[in-house]
Coordinates of C-alpha atoms (C1' of nucleotides) in Angstrom, one line a residue:
Chain A
M1 CA 0.0 0.0 0.0
N2 CA 2.9 2.4 -0.1
G3 CA 3.6 1.6 -3.7
D4 CA 5.4 4.8 -4.4
T5 CA 6.6 3.7 -7.8
D6 CA 6.0 7.1 -9.0
G7 CA 9.1 8.7 -10.5
S8 CA 6.9 11.7 -11.0
A9 CA 6.6 15.2 -12.3
R10 CA 10.0 16.7 -12.9
D11 CA 10.4 18.7 -16.0
G12 CA 14.1 19.3 -16.2
A13 CA 16.5 17.3 -18.4
A14 CA 15.3 14.1 -19.9
N15 CA 17.2 12.0 -17.5
G16 CA 16.4 8.4 -18.3
A17 CA 17.0 7.0 -14.8
A18 CA 18.0 10.0 -12.6
R19 CA 21.3 8.6 -11.3
G20 CA 23.4 10.5 -9.0
P21 CA 26.7 12.4 -9.0
A22 CA 29.3 10.6 -11.1
D23 CA 26.8 7.8 -11.4
G24 CA 27.3 6.2 -8.1
G25 CA 23.6 5.3 -7.5
P26 CA 20.8 7.7 -6.7
G27 CA 22.4 10.9 -5.6
L28 CA 21.5 13.1 -2.6
R29 CA 19.2 15.2 -4.7
E30 CA 17.2 12.2 -5.9
R31 CA 17.0 10.7 -2.4
K32 CA 15.7 13.9 -1.0
R33 CA 13.2 14.1 -3.7
R34 CA 11.9 10.7 -2.9
R35 CA 11.7 11.5 0.8
T36 CA 9.9 14.8 0.2
H37 CA 7.5 13.1 -2.1
A38 CA 6.7 10.4 0.4
A39 CA 6.5 12.9 3.3
I40 CA 3.9 15.0 1.4
S41 CA 1.9 12.0 0.4
D42 CA 1.9 10.4 3.8
A43 CA 1.0 13.7 5.5
A44 CA -1.8 14.1 3.0
I45 CA -3.3 10.7 3.5
A46 CA -3.1 10.9 7.2
L47 CA -4.8 14.2 7.4
F48 CA -7.4 13.3 4.8
L49 CA -8.3 10.1 6.5
E50 CA -8.6 11.8 9.9
H51 CA -10.5 14.9 8.9
G52 CA -11.9 14.2 5.4
F53 CA -10.6 15.3 2.0
Q54 CA -12.6 18.4 1.6
Q55 CA -12.0 19.5 5.1
V56 CA -8.3 19.7 4.8
P57 CA -6.8 22.6 2.7
V58 CA -3.7 21.8 0.8
A59 CA -2.0 24.5 2.8
R60 CA -2.4 22.4 5.9
V61 CA -0.9 19.4 4.2
A62 CA 2.1 21.4 3.1
E63 CA 2.5 22.7 6.6
A64 CA 2.3 19.1 8.0
A65 CA 4.9 18.0 5.5
E66 CA 7.1 21.0 6.3
V67 CA 7.1 22.2 2.8
S68 CA 5.7 25.3 1.1
K69 CA 2.5 25.1 -0.8
R70 CA 4.4 26.0 -3.9
T71 CA 6.6 22.9 -3.5
L72 CA 3.7 20.7 -2.8
F73 CA 2.3 21.5 -6.2
A74 CA 5.7 20.9 -7.8
Y75 CA 5.3 17.3 -6.7
F76 CA 1.6 16.8 -7.2
P77 CA -0.3 18.6 -9.9
T78 CA -3.6 18.7 -8.1
K79 CA -5.0 18.0 -4.7
E80 CA -6.7 14.9 -5.9
D81 CA -3.4 13.5 -7.1
L82 CA -2.3 13.4 -3.5
V83 CA -4.6 10.5 -3.1
L84 CA -4.9 9.0 -6.5
H85 CA -1.2 8.7 -7.4
R86 CA -1.2 5.6 -5.4
I87 CA -3.6 4.0 -7.7
A88 CA -2.2 5.3 -10.9
D89 CA -0.1 2.2 -11.5
H90 CA -3.1 0.1 -12.0
E91 CA -4.6 2.0 -14.8
T92 CA -2.9 -0.2 -17.4
E93 CA -3.2 -3.4 -15.5
I94 CA -6.1 -4.8 -17.6
A95 CA -4.2 -4.0 -20.7
R96 CA -1.0 -5.7 -19.3
T97 CA -3.0 -8.7 -18.4
V98 CA -4.3 -9.1 -22.0
R99 CA -0.8 -8.6 -23.3
A100 CA 0.7 -11.1 -21.0
R101 CA -1.9 -13.8 -21.6
P102 CA -0.7 -17.3 -22.6
P103 CA -0.9 -18.0 -26.3
G104 CA -4.2 -19.3 -27.5
T105 CA -6.1 -17.7 -24.6
A106 CA -9.0 -15.4 -25.4
P107 CA -8.5 -11.9 -24.1
L108 CA -11.7 -11.9 -22.1
A109 CA -10.8 -15.2 -20.5
A110 CA -7.5 -13.7 -19.4
V111 CA -9.1 -10.7 -17.8
R112 CA -11.6 -12.9 -16.1
A113 CA -9.0 -15.2 -14.7
H114 CA -7.0 -12.2 -13.5
F115 CA -9.9 -10.7 -11.8
L116 CA -10.9 -13.9 -10.0
R117 CA -7.4 -14.5 -8.9
G118 CA -7.3 -10.9 -7.6
L119 CA -10.4 -11.6 -5.6
G120 CA -8.7 -14.6 -4.0
E121 CA -5.7 -12.5 -3.1
R122 CA -7.8 -9.6 -1.9
D123 CA -6.1 -7.4 -4.4
A124 CA -7.1 -3.8 -3.8
I125 CA -7.9 -3.4 -7.5
T126 CA -10.9 -5.8 -7.1
G127 CA -12.3 -3.7 -4.4
L128 CA -12.1 -6.6 -2.0
S129 CA -9.2 -5.6 0.2
D130 CA -10.2 -5.0 3.8
H131 CA -7.0 -3.8 5.2
P132 CA -8.2 -1.0 7.4
Q133 CA -6.2 1.6 5.5
V134 CA -7.5 0.5 2.2
R135 CA -11.0 0.4 3.5
R136 CA -10.9 3.9 4.8
L137 CA -9.4 4.9 1.5
Y138 CA -12.3 3.3 -0.5
R139 CA -14.7 5.1 1.7
M140 CA -13.0 8.5 1.4
I141 CA -12.9 8.2 -2.4
L142 CA -16.5 7.1 -2.7
D143 CA -17.6 9.9 -0.5
T144 CA -15.7 12.6 -2.4
P145 CA -17.1 13.6 -5.8
S146 CA -13.9 15.1 -7.1
L147 CA -12.1 11.9 -6.2
V148 CA -14.7 9.8 -8.0
A149 CA -14.3 12.1 -11.0
G150 CA -10.5 11.5 -10.8
M151 CA -11.1 7.8 -10.9
E152 CA -13.1 8.2 -14.0
R153 CA -10.1 9.6 -15.7
F154 CA -8.3 6.4 -14.9
K155 CA -11.1 4.4 -16.3
A156 CA -10.9 6.3 -19.6
S157 CA -7.2 5.8 -19.7
A158 CA -7.6 2.1 -18.9
E159 CA -10.0 1.9 -21.8
R160 CA -7.6 3.4 -24.2
A161 CA -4.8 1.1 -23.0
L162 CA -6.9 -2.0 -23.3
A163 CA -8.1 -1.1 -26.8
E164 CA -4.6 -0.8 -27.9
A165 CA -3.6 -4.1 -26.4
L166 CA -6.5 -5.8 -28.1
R167 CA -5.6 -4.3 -31.4
E168 CA -2.0 -5.3 -31.2
T169 CA -2.2 -8.8 -29.6
A170 CA -5.6 -10.0 -30.8
D171 CA -5.4 -8.5 -34.2
T172 CA -8.7 -6.9 -33.8
P173 CA -10.0 -4.0 -36.0
E174 CA -9.8 -0.7 -34.4
T175 CA -13.5 -0.3 -33.9
T176 CA -14.0 -3.7 -32.4
A177 CA -11.1 -3.1 -30.0
R178 CA -12.6 0.2 -28.8
F179 CA -16.1 -1.2 -28.2
A180 CA -14.8 -4.4 -26.6
A181 CA -12.5 -2.3 -24.4
A182 CA -15.3 -0.1 -23.4
Q183 CA -17.5 -3.0 -22.4
I184 CA -14.8 -4.8 -20.5
V185 CA -13.5 -1.9 -18.5
A186 CA -17.1 -0.8 -17.7
V187 CA -17.9 -4.2 -16.2
H188 CA -14.6 -4.6 -14.5
W189 CA -15.1 -1.3 -12.9
A190 CA -18.7 -2.0 -11.9
L191 CA -17.6 -5.2 -10.1
A192 CA -14.8 -3.5 -8.2
Q193 CA -16.8 -0.5 -7.3
D194 CA -19.6 -2.8 -6.0
N195 CA -17.2 -4.7 -3.8
A196 CA -15.5 -1.5 -2.5
E197 CA -18.8 0.0 -1.7
R198 CA -19.8 -2.9 0.4
L199 CA -16.5 -3.1 2.2
A200 CA -16.4 0.6 2.8
Y201 CA -19.3 0.3 5.1
G202 CA -18.6 -2.7 7.3
E203 CA -18.8 -5.9 5.3
T204 CA -15.7 -8.0 5.7
A205 CA -13.7 -9.3 2.7
D206 CA -14.3 -12.9 3.7
A207 CA -18.0 -12.4 4.1
R208 CA -18.2 -10.7 0.7
Y209 CA -15.9 -13.2 -1.1
A210 CA -18.4 -15.8 -2.2
G211 CA -20.8 -13.1 -3.5
A212 CA -18.0 -11.3 -5.3
V213 CA -17.0 -14.5 -7.1
T214 CA -20.6 -15.2 -8.1
D215 CA -21.1 -11.7 -9.4
A216 CA -17.9 -11.7 -11.3
E217 CA -18.6 -15.0 -13.0
H218 CA -22.1 -13.7 -13.8
A219 CA -20.7 -10.5 -15.2
F220 CA -18.1 -12.1 -17.3
A221 CA -20.6 -14.6 -18.6
L222 CA -22.7 -11.7 -19.8
L223 CA -19.7 -10.2 -21.5
A224 CA -18.8 -13.4 -23.2
N225 CA -22.3 -14.5 -24.3
G226 CA -23.9 -11.2 -24.9
L227 CA -27.0 -9.4 -23.9
G228 CA -29.1 -11.0 -26.6
D229 CA -31.1 -13.1 -24.2
L230 CA -32.1 -10.5 -21.7
P231 CA -35.8 -11.0 -20.9
R232 CA -38.0 -9.1 -23.3
G233 CA -40.7 -8.2 -20.8
G234 CA -43.9 -6.4 -21.7
Chain B
M1 CA -30.5 23.8 -29.9
N2 CA -32.0 26.2 -27.5
G3 CA -33.8 23.5 -25.6
D4 CA -34.1 25.3 -22.3
T5 CA -36.4 22.7 -20.9
D6 CA -34.7 23.2 -17.6
G7 CA -36.9 24.1 -14.7
S8 CA -33.7 24.3 -12.8
A9 CA -32.1 24.9 -9.4
R10 CA -34.4 26.8 -7.1
D11 CA -34.3 25.7 -3.6
G12 CA -37.3 27.4 -2.1
A13 CA -40.7 25.9 -1.6
A14 CA -41.4 22.6 -3.4
N15 CA -43.7 24.1 -6.0
G16 CA -44.8 21.4 -8.3
A17 CA -45.2 23.6 -11.4
A18 CA -44.5 27.1 -10.4
R19 CA -47.7 28.8 -11.6
G20 CA -48.2 32.4 -11.3
P21 CA -50.3 34.8 -9.3
A22 CA -53.9 33.6 -8.8
D23 CA -52.9 30.9 -11.2
G24 CA -53.3 32.7 -14.5
G25 CA -50.3 31.1 -16.1
P26 CA -46.6 31.7 -15.3
G27 CA -46.4 34.9 -13.2
L28 CA -44.1 37.8 -13.7
R29 CA -41.6 36.3 -11.3
E30 CA -41.4 33.0 -13.2
R31 CA -41.2 34.8 -16.6
K32 CA -38.3 36.9 -15.3
R33 CA -36.6 33.8 -14.0
R34 CA -36.8 32.2 -17.3
R35 CA -35.5 35.2 -19.1
T36 CA -32.6 35.6 -16.7
H37 CA -31.8 31.9 -17.0
A38 CA -31.8 32.1 -20.8
A39 CA -29.8 35.4 -20.8
I40 CA -27.1 33.9 -18.7
S41 CA -26.9 30.7 -20.6
D42 CA -26.9 32.5 -24.0
A43 CA -24.2 34.9 -22.9
A44 CA -22.1 32.1 -21.6
I45 CA -22.4 30.0 -24.8
A46 CA -21.6 32.9 -27.0
L47 CA -18.6 34.0 -25.0
F48 CA -17.3 30.5 -24.6
L49 CA -17.6 29.7 -28.3
E50 CA -15.9 32.9 -29.2
H51 CA -13.0 32.9 -26.7
G52 CA -12.9 29.4 -25.3
F53 CA -14.3 28.0 -22.1
Q54 CA -11.2 28.4 -20.0
Q55 CA -10.4 31.8 -21.3
V56 CA -13.7 33.4 -20.1
P57 CA -14.1 33.9 -16.4
V58 CA -17.6 33.6 -15.0
A59 CA -17.4 37.2 -13.9
R60 CA -17.3 38.2 -17.5
V61 CA -20.3 36.0 -18.3
A62 CA -22.2 37.6 -15.4
E63 CA -21.3 41.0 -16.7
A64 CA -22.4 40.2 -20.2
A65 CA -25.7 38.9 -18.9
E66 CA -26.1 42.0 -16.8
V67 CA -26.3 40.0 -13.6
S68 CA -24.1 39.8 -10.5
K69 CA -21.7 36.8 -10.1
R70 CA -23.7 35.7 -7.1
T71 CA -26.9 35.6 -9.1
L72 CA -25.2 33.6 -11.8
F73 CA -24.4 30.9 -9.3
A74 CA -27.9 31.0 -8.1
Y75 CA -29.0 29.8 -11.5
F76 CA -26.1 27.5 -12.3
P77 CA -24.3 25.6 -9.6
T78 CA -20.9 25.5 -11.5
K79 CA -19.3 27.0 -14.5
E80 CA -19.5 23.7 -16.3
D81 CA -23.3 23.7 -15.9
L82 CA -23.5 26.8 -18.0
V83 CA -22.7 24.5 -20.9
L84 CA -23.8 21.1 -19.8
H85 CA -27.3 22.0 -18.6
R86 CA -28.4 21.9 -22.3
I87 CA -27.5 18.2 -22.5
A88 CA -28.8 17.2 -19.1
D89 CA -32.2 16.2 -20.5
H90 CA -30.7 13.4 -22.4
E91 CA -29.1 11.6 -19.4
T92 CA -32.2 9.4 -19.0
E93 CA -32.9 9.0 -22.6
I94 CA -31.6 5.5 -22.9
A95 CA -33.6 4.4 -19.9
R96 CA -36.7 6.0 -21.3
T97 CA -36.2 4.2 -24.6
V98 CA -36.1 0.9 -22.7
R99 CA -39.2 1.7 -20.7
A100 CA -41.1 2.8 -23.8
R101 CA -40.3 -0.2 -25.9
P102 CA -43.1 -2.1 -27.6
P103 CA -44.1 -5.3 -25.6
G104 CA -42.1 -8.3 -26.6
T105 CA -39.1 -6.3 -27.7
A106 CA -35.7 -7.0 -26.2
P107 CA -34.2 -4.0 -24.3
L108 CA -31.0 -4.0 -26.3
A109 CA -32.9 -4.1 -29.6
A110 CA -34.9 -1.1 -28.5
V111 CA -31.7 0.9 -27.7
R112 CA -30.2 -0.2 -31.0
A113 CA -33.2 0.9 -33.0
H114 CA -33.3 4.2 -31.1
F115 CA -29.7 4.9 -31.8
L116 CA -29.9 4.1 -35.5
R117 CA -33.0 6.2 -35.9
G118 CA -31.1 9.0 -34.1
L119 CA -28.3 8.7 -36.6
G120 CA -30.8 9.1 -39.4
E121 CA -32.3 12.2 -37.9
R122 CA -28.8 13.6 -37.0
D123 CA -29.9 13.7 -33.4
A124 CA -27.2 15.5 -31.4
I125 CA -27.1 12.7 -28.9
T126 CA -25.6 10.4 -31.5
G127 CA -22.8 12.8 -32.1
L128 CA -23.8 13.1 -35.7
S129 CA -25.3 16.6 -35.8
D130 CA -23.4 19.0 -37.8
H131 CA -25.3 22.1 -37.2
P132 CA -22.5 24.6 -36.9
Q133 CA -23.5 25.5 -33.3
V134 CA -23.5 21.9 -32.2
R135 CA -20.3 21.2 -34.0
R136 CA -18.5 24.0 -32.2
L137 CA -20.1 22.8 -29.0
Y138 CA -18.8 19.3 -29.5
R139 CA -15.4 20.6 -30.1
M140 CA -15.4 22.9 -27.1
I141 CA -16.4 20.1 -24.8
L142 CA -13.9 17.6 -26.2
D143 CA -11.2 20.2 -25.8
T144 CA -12.0 21.1 -22.2
P145 CA -11.1 18.5 -19.6
S146 CA -13.5 19.8 -17.0
L147 CA -16.3 19.6 -19.4
V148 CA -15.4 16.1 -20.4
A149 CA -15.4 15.2 -16.7
G150 CA -18.8 16.7 -16.4
M151 CA -20.0 14.5 -19.2
E152 CA -18.8 11.5 -17.3
R153 CA -21.2 12.4 -14.6
F154 CA -24.0 12.2 -17.0
K155 CA -22.7 8.8 -18.1
A156 CA -22.8 7.5 -14.6
S157 CA -26.3 8.8 -14.1
A158 CA -27.5 7.4 -17.4
E159 CA -26.1 4.0 -16.2
R160 CA -28.1 4.1 -13.0
A161 CA -31.2 5.1 -14.8
L162 CA -30.9 2.4 -17.3
A163 CA -30.2 -0.2 -14.6
E164 CA -33.4 0.7 -12.9
A165 CA -35.3 0.6 -16.1
L166 CA -34.0 -2.9 -16.8
R167 CA -34.8 -4.1 -13.4
E168 CA -38.3 -2.8 -13.6
T169 CA -39.4 -3.6 -17.1
A170 CA -37.3 -6.6 -18.0
D171 CA -37.6 -8.2 -14.6
T172 CA -33.8 -8.6 -14.4
P173 CA -31.9 -9.4 -11.2
E174 CA -30.2 -6.3 -9.8
T175 CA -26.7 -7.5 -10.6
T176 CA -27.5 -8.4 -14.2
A177 CA -29.2 -5.0 -14.6
R178 CA -26.2 -3.2 -13.4
F179 CA -23.7 -5.0 -15.5
A180 CA -25.8 -4.9 -18.6
A181 CA -26.4 -1.2 -18.1
A182 CA -22.7 -0.6 -17.7
Q183 CA -22.0 -2.3 -21.0
I184 CA -24.8 -0.7 -22.9
V185 CA -24.0 2.8 -21.8
A186 CA -20.3 2.4 -22.3
V187 CA -20.8 1.3 -25.9
H188 CA -23.5 3.9 -26.6
W189 CA -21.2 6.6 -25.4
A190 CA -18.2 5.3 -27.3
L191 CA -20.2 5.4 -30.5
A192 CA -21.5 9.0 -29.9
Q193 CA -18.1 10.2 -28.9
D194 CA -16.5 8.8 -31.9
N195 CA -18.9 10.5 -34.2
A196 CA -18.7 13.8 -32.4
E197 CA -14.9 13.7 -32.5
R198 CA -14.9 13.3 -36.2
L199 CA -17.5 16.0 -36.8
A200 CA -15.8 18.4 -34.5
Y201 CA -12.9 18.5 -36.9
G202 CA -14.3 18.9 -40.3
E203 CA -16.0 15.7 -41.4
T204 CA -19.6 16.3 -42.4
A205 CA -22.5 14.4 -41.0
D206 CA -23.5 13.1 -44.5
A207 CA -20.0 11.9 -45.1
R208 CA -19.9 10.2 -41.8
Y209 CA -23.3 8.7 -41.9
A210 CA -22.6 5.4 -43.6
G211 CA -19.6 4.7 -41.3
A212 CA -21.5 5.6 -38.3
V213 CA -24.2 3.1 -39.1
T214 CA -21.7 0.4 -39.8
D215 CA -20.0 1.0 -36.5
A216 CA -23.2 1.1 -34.6
E217 CA -24.4 -2.1 -36.1
H218 CA -21.1 -3.7 -35.4
A219 CA -21.0 -2.5 -31.8
F220 CA -24.6 -3.6 -31.0
A221 CA -23.8 -7.0 -32.5
L222 CA -20.9 -7.3 -30.1
L223 CA -23.2 -6.4 -27.3
A224 CA -25.8 -8.8 -28.3
N225 CA -23.5 -11.8 -29.1
G226 CA -20.8 -11.3 -26.7
L227 CA -17.0 -11.0 -26.7
G228 CA -16.6 -14.8 -26.6
D229 CA -15.3 -15.0 -30.1
L230 CA -12.7 -12.3 -30.1
P231 CA -9.5 -13.7 -31.8
R232 CA -7.3 -15.4 -29.4
G233 CA -4.0 -14.4 -30.9
G234 CA -0.7 -15.7 -29.8
Chain C
dG1 C1' 38.6 22.8 -1.1
dG2 C1' 36.4 26.7 -3.3
dA3 C1' 33.9 29.1 -7.5
dT4 C1' 30.3 28.4 -10.3
dA5 C1' 26.2 26.7 -12.9
dT6 C1' 22.0 24.5 -12.1
dT7 C1' 18.3 22.7 -9.7
dT8 C1' 15.1 23.1 -6.1
dC9 C1' 12.6 25.6 -2.5
dT10 C1' 10.3 29.5 -0.8
dG11 C1' 7.4 33.7 0.0
dC12 C1' 4.4 36.6 -2.0
dA13 C1' 1.2 38.4 -4.9
dC14 C1' -2.2 37.2 -7.9
dC15 C1' -6.2 34.8 -10.6
dG16 C1' -10.6 32.4 -10.8
dG17 C1' -14.3 29.6 -9.0
dG18 C1' -17.4 29.4 -5.4
dT19 C1' -19.9 30.7 -0.8
dG20 C1' -21.8 33.4 3.5
dT21 C1' -24.0 37.3 4.9
dA22 C1' -26.3 41.5 5.3
dT23 C1' -28.9 44.7 2.9
dG24 C1' -31.7 46.3 -0.6
dT25 C1' -35.4 45.7 -4.3
dT26 C1' -39.4 43.1 -6.6
dT27 C1' -43.2 40.5 -6.7
dG28 C1' -47.3 38.1 -4.8
dC29 C1' -51.1 38.5 -2.2
dA30 C1' -54.4 40.1 0.8
Chain D
dT1 C1' -51.7 49.9 0.3
dG2 C1' -49.1 47.4 3.0
dC3 C1' -46.7 43.2 4.4
dA4 C1' -44.1 38.8 3.7
dA5 C1' -41.6 36.0 0.8
dA6 C1' -38.5 35.6 -3.0
dC7 C1' -34.9 37.5 -5.4
dA8 C1' -30.7 40.3 -6.6
dT9 C1' -26.6 42.8 -5.2
dA10 C1' -22.2 44.1 -3.2
dC11 C1' -18.6 42.8 -0.4
dA12 C1' -15.5 40.1 2.0
dC13 C1' -13.8 35.8 2.2
dC14 C1' -12.0 30.8 1.4
dC15 C1' -9.5 27.6 -1.4
dG16 C1' -7.0 25.6 -5.3
dG17 C1' -3.6 26.7 -8.4
dT18 C1' 0.2 29.7 -10.9
dG19 C1' 3.9 33.3 -12.1
dC20 C1' 7.8 35.3 -10.5
dA21 C1' 12.0 36.7 -8.2
dG22 C1' 15.2 35.6 -5.2
dA23 C1' 17.4 32.6 -1.6
dA24 C1' 19.2 27.9 -0.5
dA25 C1' 20.9 23.7 -1.7
dT26 C1' 23.3 20.4 -4.7
dA27 C1' 26.3 18.9 -8.5
dT28 C1' 30.4 19.8 -11.2
dC29 C1' 34.8 21.6 -12.6
dC30 C1' 39.2 23.2 -11.4

DNA sequence: GGATATTTCTGCACCGGGTGTATGTTTGCA
DNA sequence: TGCAAACATACACCCGGTGCAGAAATATCC
C-alpha cells in the first residue's frame, strides 16, 4: 500500500533514470526528492483520513509535511493526485493482463482469470481488500465527488490502453477493439466498485468473497455470451 | 438547440409547477426567472464559443448577462453547468427508450433501434449533428477536460437510470441489470463520442453517416452476441 | 577545497471559482 | 396599500492553483 513507484513530475533534463553524481547510484538530490514526495503523500493521506478530503486545505498538508504550498504543487499537480497517485499504477493493469496472456487464450478469459485471482488474493484493485487503511481509502474516495471524478479519468485511460492491447495482440479491427474495451472496462469497474462500496461500510472481505465471485462470474458470462437473451418483458 | 427545458435549481418551496399569481399562467416572477436563465446561458455559450471555455471567467459572463456573479451561481451551480445543462435532459434518454419499448421487444434491440434512428435524424445525442453550433459545442467540450469530466457524470447517471429501467421492465436481477447497463451505456457513449470527435474537426454528417451506421451495427452486434469469439491471438 | 552553474525551494502576490452574509429591491397576495 | 416572501446585489472571504524573483541547496569543474 505504499507503492510509491512514482518517478513523477519533474520537467528538467530528460534523464532516463535519474542517477546521482558521477553515477554512483541515486544521488543526494534524488534521495531527498523521494523523501519529500513520500512525506507529502503520507501527511496528506493521514490528514485526509482523519478529517476528510474536503475539510483539509492543501496549505495544511504542506504545513504538516514541512514544505511550502508551492513545493507541494511541484510534486503533485492537483489536490486529488495526493490521493490518486497511489492507484495510478493500476490504470494499465487490464491491458497488461491481456498482453501477457498465454498464447491461445481469449483476451476476455485472461481478464476474467486475472480478476478472479485478484479476488482470492484480496487485491485492492478488485475492491475486495479490507486492510483498514484501504477500506478507509475506499470510503473516502467514494464519498468525495472530485475523487470519484478523478477515478473516471483512470477508467478512460484504462480503456484506451486496453483497446490498444487488443488491437495489437488479438489482431482486432480498431472499432472492435474500442467497443470491446469499453465493455470490459465498464464491467470490471462496476464489479470493483460494487465490492469496494460494500467493504467501505462494514462488510468483511471474507464475508463478501463468495458473492463477489458469483457476481464476477455472472458479469463475465454476460460479457462473453452477450446481452441478446435478456428477458424481453412487456 | 436552445432546448431550455430546464426548470432548474431553485431551492425554495417545493412548488410542483411554479404557476403564477392567482394561477393565471406563469407569473411575472417566473417569466423573469426564465428570461434571466436564458440570458445567462446564452451569454455564456456565446462567449465560450468565441473565446474558449477556460479563457472566459464567470465574472465576464455575469457582466455580459447584466447580472451579478452571485446571481449567476444561483441559477447554475458550477461554471460547467453553463454549458452542460443543455444536455442534461438526455441523461435518462436510454432508460426512457427501454421503458417505452413495444411489448415483446428485447431491451437491447430497442436501444439499438433508437440509436440508429437518431443517426438518421442527425440527433445531437448520437454525435452526428453538424449544425455549426452543435459542432462547435462538441469541439469545445472535447477540448476542455473539466467539461469532459462533467459528461462522465452524465454517463454514470445514465447508467443508474438504465439499470433501474432494466430491473423494472425486464424483470432482471439487480446485478444483471447493473452489468448490462454498464455495458450498454459504455458502448452507446463510445459510438457517440467517436462521431462527435470526427465531426468536431471537419467531417460532415452526411459523409460520416454510412460509417456511423456500420460502426453502430457492429457495436450492437458485439453487445448482443458477446465477446466470446474475439480472436485469441498468440 | 572553493567558485560556479543548475536545480530546487520559498514567499508573495495574484487569478478564478465558489460561498456566507447583510442589505436592498421586486413580486405576490391580501 | 401594505406586508411577507422571494430575489438580486455588493462585499468580503476561502481555497486551489500559478507566475515570479530571489534565496538555499546540490552537482560539477578546477
